[in-house]
Amino acid sequence: MKVAMIGTGYVGLVSAACFSEFGINVTCVDRIDEKIRGLIEGHIPIYEPGLDALVENNTRSGRLTFTTDLKDAVSKADIVMLAVGTPSRRGDGHADLSYVWAAAEEVAESINNYTVIVTKSTVPVGTGEKISQIIKRMRPDANFDVVSNPEFLREGSAIDDFLRPDRVVVGLDSDRAKELMSALYRPLFIRETPIIFTDTKTAELIKYAANTFLATKISFINEIANLCEVLGANIQDVAKGIGLDGRIGEKFLNAGPGFGGSCFPKDTRALVRIAEDNNTPSHIVNAVVKVNEDRKAQMSGRIVAACDGSIDGKSIAVLGVTFKPNTDDIRESPSLDIIRDLVVRGANVKVYDPEGMEEAKSIIDDVTWCSTAYEAMVDANVVTIITEWNEFRALDLKRIKLLLKEPILVDFRNIYRPEEMSEEGFYYYSIGRPDVLPKTEK
Ligand code: UGA
């Protein structure tokens, strides 16, 4: 079986590498010549643990290849996967499908024999149908089916999510396509991964419903964290207390600075639009979006409060710019809003992140970029942890105390224990848990 993967972004590259790991021949297609040349030479354009080794092994075995020649790859493929970007359209929250339509047209021109065309990108309900219409219009002679096969992988653990998924969702309307898709996922089938076959529209909606539900859990727990702060309760115990109820589940109940990344913000906004366009407004998802936007905007105020109400002229160490650990992705990261606010309020901001600084440098000005967490803390009035990278979990607290002007730590990811921080002599402010003073001052 031969697969052509159109688009070598996150989903495209990871999926292609993993399918080739299953033993399938995959050709990755991208129109950006430089990207393809880089991939052929073994340069992986994104940071994702394990991806470089997987790409290298499968490239060496010849199962994974890269090209800019879409026509050639598509004409030889049994399955063509569309994994092009669907960013938020400017101004209105709709997913921008221009790349999808352009890819569908190019694919239409190139298919030969019976071909299954699969959407891997997150696309609004009905997109599969429209792709089908485009191809039929351009190539009335073509023999094809369109399938929706959304991806549920997370950045930072994408390989594991792909190779050991909770489920696979496949939306289709033809037995012939079902046969091919079953063969494609055979290695997972053997491992007893649930594979859910639905119609195309349902599969498209499952993707949005999954992401918005997870985002809802996060906005919900963030609101409960606010309540904990005013009531003097502890959000981590609340999350555990509700999460152990199997109907609720423990995952995605970590309170924090709000969700970011290339998926939740975009997909929640898109679902709001889809619901409105179909005269079925989603009040819940609307609120999720609003709660998250407000939250990101409010976070810098907590740092100001920790500095007795003013940060003008003060020095602030910021640890973390990526929207989560184990990625170099900074898209819609809460850290960006926080850093910008701090700069506007007159602070001297010193930033460190293990992987995200290259990208961040191109969009953030007026900060000092540091090469270690400790360097950022030299003579700072306060240190703030915004992304929970592992290397921030075991910082040398004694060293930090010597570096900082004042022992103030603001932890937006709750990775330290308040009692321990108090013992170590810190003013420690976290999310949804009581603030603590240095033990000596109690
Ligand atoms: C998300 C979904 O988790 C994947 O299943 C999906 O495939 C992917 O979007 C996508 O649509 O492509 P991802 O954006 O990589 O994956 O990252 P997540 O781990 O879901 O985190 C998203 C944001 O939520 C991060 O900013 C993270 O810090 C935040 N988050 C997550 C919390 O604040 N609390 C939590 O408990 C969990």
PDB file of N, CA and C in Angstrom, residues 219 223 259 268-269 272 283-298:
ATOM      1  N   SER A 219     -11.017  25.259  31.133  1.00  0.00           N
ATOM      2  CA  SER A 219     -11.615  26.529  31.577  1.00  0.00           C
ATOM      3  C   SER A 219     -12.413  26.317  32.862  1.00  0.00           C
ATOM      4  N   GLU A 223     -11.706  28.203  36.484  1.00  0.00           N
ATOM      5  CA  GLU A 223     -12.690  28.993  37.235  1.00  0.00           C
ATOM      6  C   GLU A 223     -12.790  28.489  38.669  1.00  0.00           C
ATOM      7  N   PHE A 259      -5.348  27.797  28.302  1.00  0.00           N
ATOM      8  CA  PHE A 259      -4.812  26.909  27.253  1.00  0.00           C
ATOM      9  C   PHE A 259      -4.335  27.703  26.053  1.00  0.00           C
ATOM     10  N   THR A 268     -11.866  25.823  19.375  1.00  0.00           N
ATOM     11  CA  THR A 268     -13.019  26.301  20.160  1.00  0.00           C
ATOM     12  C   THR A 268     -13.679  27.471  19.414  1.00  0.00           C
ATOM     13  N   ARG A 269     -12.839  28.371  18.876  1.00  0.00           N
ATOM     14  CA  ARG A 269     -13.417  29.503  18.132  1.00  0.00           C
ATOM     15  C   ARG A 269     -14.170  29.000  16.899  1.00  0.00           C
ATOM     16  N   VAL A 272     -17.561  27.571  17.816  1.00  0.00           N
ATOM     17  CA  VAL A 272     -18.516  28.655  18.090  1.00  0.00           C
ATOM     18  C   VAL A 272     -19.122  29.139  16.771  1.00  0.00           C
ATOM     19  N   HIS A 283     -23.523  28.003  23.824  1.00  0.00           N
ATOM     20  CA  HIS A 283     -23.245  28.914  24.936  1.00  0.00           C
ATOM     21  C   HIS A 283     -22.056  28.429  25.748  1.00  0.00           C
ATOM     22  N   ILE A 284     -21.938  27.120  25.869  1.00  0.00           N
ATOM     23  CA  ILE A 284     -20.849  26.564  26.683  1.00  0.00           C
ATOM     24  C   ILE A 284     -19.498  26.879  26.038  1.00  0.00           C
ATOM     25  N   VAL A 285     -19.367  26.574  24.757  1.00  0.00           N
ATOM     26  CA  VAL A 285     -18.054  26.772  24.118  1.00  0.00           C
ATOM     27  C   VAL A 285     -17.733  28.268  24.025  1.00  0.00           C
ATOM     28  N   ASN A 286     -18.771  29.083  23.826  1.00  0.00           N
ATOM     29  CA  ASN A 286     -18.586  30.539  23.864  1.00  0.00           C
ATOM     30  C   ASN A 286     -17.938  30.956  25.178  1.00  0.00           C
ATOM     31  N   ALA A 287     -18.473  30.424  26.263  1.00  0.00           N
ATOM     32  CA  ALA A 287     -17.955  30.782  27.588  1.00  0.00           C
ATOM     33  C   ALA A 287     -16.533  30.265  27.769  1.00  0.00           C
ATOM     34  N   VAL A 288     -16.252  29.089  27.223  1.00  0.00           N
ATOM     35  CA  VAL A 288     -14.900  28.511  27.339  1.00  0.00           C
ATOM     36  C   VAL A 288     -13.876  29.442  26.692  1.00  0.00           C
ATOM     37  N   VAL A 289     -14.235  29.953  25.511  1.00  0.00           N
ATOM     38  CA  VAL A 289     -13.332  30.855  24.787  1.00  0.00           C
ATOM     39  C   VAL A 289     -13.122  32.127  25.598  1.00  0.00           C
ATOM     40  N   LYS A 290     -14.216  32.685  26.106  1.00  0.00           N
ATOM     41  CA  LYS A 290     -14.140  33.956  26.846  1.00  0.00           C
ATOM     42  C   LYS A 290     -13.336  33.781  28.143  1.00  0.00           C
ATOM     43  N   VAL A 291     -13.622  32.698  28.873  1.00  0.00           N
ATOM     44  CA  VAL A 291     -12.909  32.451  30.133  1.00  0.00           C
ATOM     45  C   VAL A 291     -11.414  32.354  29.856  1.00  0.00           C
ATOM     46  N   ASN A 292     -11.058  31.684  28.769  1.00  0.00           N
ATOM     47  CA  ASN A 292      -9.637  31.491  28.474  1.00  0.00           C
ATOM     48  C   ASN A 292      -8.961  32.801  28.065  1.00  0.00           C
ATOM     49  N   GLU A 293      -9.641  33.579  27.233  1.00  0.00           N
ATOM     50  CA  GLU A 293      -9.042  34.859  26.814  1.00  0.00           C
ATOM     51  C   GLU A 293      -8.852  35.773  28.017  1.00  0.00           C
ATOM     52  N   ASP A 294      -9.879  35.845  28.872  1.00  0.00           N
ATOM     53  CA  ASP A 294      -9.774  36.700  30.069  1.00  0.00           C
ATOM     54  C   ASP A 294      -8.642  36.217  30.960  1.00  0.00           C
ATOM     55  N   ARG A 295      -8.545  34.918  31.083  1.00  0.00           N
ATOM     56  CA  ARG A 295      -7.532  34.363  31.982  1.00  0.00           C
ATOM     57  C   ARG A 295      -6.114  34.759  31.543  1.00  0.00           C
ATOM     58  N   LYS A 296      -5.857  34.583  30.249  1.00  0.00           N
ATOM     59  CA  LYS A 296      -4.517  34.934  29.750  1.00  0.00           C
ATOM     60  C   LYS A 296      -4.218  36.411  30.021  1.00  0.00           C
ATOM     61  N   ALA A 297      -5.262  37.246  29.859  1.00  0.00           N
ATOM     62  CA  ALA A 297      -5.057  38.686  30.050  1.00  0.00           C
ATOM     63  C   ALA A 297      -4.840  39.033  31.530  1.00  0.00           C
ATOM     64  N   GLN A 298      -5.398  38.200  32.428  1.00  0.00           N
ATOM     65  CA  GLN A 298      -5.304  38.531  33.860  1.00  0.00           C
ATOM     66  C   GLN A 298      -4.015  38.072  34.519  1.00  0.00           C
TER      67      GLN A 298
END
